[in-house]
XYZ file of C-alpha atoms in Angstrom:
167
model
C 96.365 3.782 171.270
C 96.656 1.775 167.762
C 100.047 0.201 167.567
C 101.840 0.731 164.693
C 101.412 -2.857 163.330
C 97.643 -1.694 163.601
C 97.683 1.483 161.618
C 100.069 -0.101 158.969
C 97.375 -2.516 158.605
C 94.523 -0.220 158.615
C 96.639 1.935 155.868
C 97.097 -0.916 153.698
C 94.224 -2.112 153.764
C 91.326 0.523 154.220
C 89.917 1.571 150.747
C 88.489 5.068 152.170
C 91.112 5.825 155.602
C 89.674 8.828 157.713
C 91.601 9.287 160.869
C 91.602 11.751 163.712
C 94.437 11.739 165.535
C 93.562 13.440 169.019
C 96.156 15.175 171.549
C 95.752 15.865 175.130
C 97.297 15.794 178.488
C 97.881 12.001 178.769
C 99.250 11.290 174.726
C 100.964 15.387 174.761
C 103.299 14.620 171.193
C 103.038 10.775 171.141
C 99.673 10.887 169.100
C 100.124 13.050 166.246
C 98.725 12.350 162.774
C 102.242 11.897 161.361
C 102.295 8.321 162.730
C 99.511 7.535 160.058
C 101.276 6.788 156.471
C 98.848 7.946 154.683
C 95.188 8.814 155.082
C 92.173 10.364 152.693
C 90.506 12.423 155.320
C 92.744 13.964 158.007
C 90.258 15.657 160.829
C 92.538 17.276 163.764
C 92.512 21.058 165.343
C 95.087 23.238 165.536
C 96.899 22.878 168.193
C 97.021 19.265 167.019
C 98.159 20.645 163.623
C 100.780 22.676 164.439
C 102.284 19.717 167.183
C 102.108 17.590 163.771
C 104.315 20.478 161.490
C 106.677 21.598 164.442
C 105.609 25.016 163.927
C 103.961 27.493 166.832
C 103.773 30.740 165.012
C 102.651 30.461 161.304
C 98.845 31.115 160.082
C 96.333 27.998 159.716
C 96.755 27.690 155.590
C 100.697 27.539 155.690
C 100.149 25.443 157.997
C 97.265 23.163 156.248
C 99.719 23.595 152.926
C 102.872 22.266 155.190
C 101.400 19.217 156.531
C 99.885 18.358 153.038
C 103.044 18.760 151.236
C 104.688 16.164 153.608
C 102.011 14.052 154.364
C 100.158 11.577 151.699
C 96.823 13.156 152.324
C 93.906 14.463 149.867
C 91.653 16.387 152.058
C 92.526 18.107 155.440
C 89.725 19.611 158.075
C 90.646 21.528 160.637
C 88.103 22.345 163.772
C 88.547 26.069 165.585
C 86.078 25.870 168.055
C 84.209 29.326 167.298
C 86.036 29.830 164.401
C 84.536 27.048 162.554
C 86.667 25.190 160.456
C 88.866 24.865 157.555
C 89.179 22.505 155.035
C 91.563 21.373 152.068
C 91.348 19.452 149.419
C 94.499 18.618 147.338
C 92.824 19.726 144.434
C 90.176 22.294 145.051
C 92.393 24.050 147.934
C 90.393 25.588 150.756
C 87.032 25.620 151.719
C 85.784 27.280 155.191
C 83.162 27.118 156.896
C 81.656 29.298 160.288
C 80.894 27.727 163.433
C 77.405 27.334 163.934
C 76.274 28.774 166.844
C 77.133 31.661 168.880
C 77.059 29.775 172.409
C 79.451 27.164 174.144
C 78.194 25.203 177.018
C 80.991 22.398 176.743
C 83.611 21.718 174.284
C 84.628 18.611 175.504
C 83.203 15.821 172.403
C 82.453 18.326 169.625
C 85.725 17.537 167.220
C 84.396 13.963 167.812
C 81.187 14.574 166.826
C 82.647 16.632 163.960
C 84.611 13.719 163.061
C 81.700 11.441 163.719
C 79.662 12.695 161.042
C 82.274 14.166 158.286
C 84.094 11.170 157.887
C 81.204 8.467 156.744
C 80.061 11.478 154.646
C 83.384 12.240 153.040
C 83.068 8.569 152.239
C 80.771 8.080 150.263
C 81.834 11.589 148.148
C 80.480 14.719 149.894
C 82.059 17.684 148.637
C 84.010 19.576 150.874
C 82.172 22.774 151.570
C 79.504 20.797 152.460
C 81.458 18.190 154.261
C 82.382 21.018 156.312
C 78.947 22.141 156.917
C 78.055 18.928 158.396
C 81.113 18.720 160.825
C 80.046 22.093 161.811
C 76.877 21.109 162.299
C 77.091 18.439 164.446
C 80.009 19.799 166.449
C 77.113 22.670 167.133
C 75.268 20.386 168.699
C 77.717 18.522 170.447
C 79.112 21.732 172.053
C 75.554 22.156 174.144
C 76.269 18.571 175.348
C 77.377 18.984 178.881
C 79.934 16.504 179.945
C 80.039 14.358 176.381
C 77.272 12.239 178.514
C 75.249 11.307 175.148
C 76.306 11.229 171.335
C 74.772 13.944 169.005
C 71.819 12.278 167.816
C 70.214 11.868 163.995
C 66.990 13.253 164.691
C 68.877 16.502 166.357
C 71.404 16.551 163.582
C 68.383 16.791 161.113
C 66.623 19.214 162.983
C 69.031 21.855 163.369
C 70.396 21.621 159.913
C 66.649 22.142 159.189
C 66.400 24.982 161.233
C 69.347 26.593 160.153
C 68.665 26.166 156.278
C 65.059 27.961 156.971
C 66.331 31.020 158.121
């Protein structure tokens, strides 16, 4: 875990800050994105998202509209597994996107690849629906991944997204 002499730095100091703050079994409350001062791109899922408001019952947007109302954030994705996502920006509002394919071999690695693609892209401008369609993609990919053994690859990325904008 960063320490937070580490993320102060990295929140000074980053021009373009995209941070996923992860939660599991080991970090359960002790990782949550609220740690982070601030932050352009916020990618996190919901179970992460509600740990980060405090709040087990309300639906995803009042959710999305509570954590960016207390947090100094301009666009916030959140991954749903076969849902898809949902995405916010500060001032376009909400953009959502469907997951992209039907079938689930292993979750385990597809928010990072989601992360793994969006953020770089959200960095050098990507709008967000499209932003979103590239998280999606890759976390499509990634889900068919058993085990996390390998990273979604370029030449996979393209080919899908190739595929899927044929049909």
């Amino acid at each position: 875990m960063l320490t937070p002499k580490i993320i102060n730095l990295l929140c000074e100091k980053a021009k373009t800050l995209c941070v996923n703050a992860q939660t599991n079994s080991a970090n359960l409350g002790f990782n949550l994105i609220t740690k982070y001062p601030r932050a352009d791109l916020v990618v996190i899922d919901l179970k992460e998202l509600r740990l980060a408001v405090h709040d087990k019952h309300s639906n995803i947007k009042t959710l999305v509209t509570k954590l960016a109302e207390n947090f100094n954030c301009e666009t916030i994705m959140v991954t749903r597994g076969q849902e898809g996502s949902l995405c916010y920006a500060r001032e376009k509002g909400f953009f959502e996107c469907p997951a992209l394919t039907p079938h689930t071999v292993d979750k385990v690695g597809a928010g990072d690849a989601f992360f793994s693609y969006a953020a770089p892209c959200y960095g050098v401008g990507v709008e967000e629906g499209v932003l979103s369609f590239i998280g999606n993609a890759a976390g499509a990919i990634a889900v068919h991944i058993v085990g996390n053994r390998e990273p979604v690859k370029y030449a996979d990325f393209v080919k899908f997204v190739t595929r899927l904008l044929k049909n």
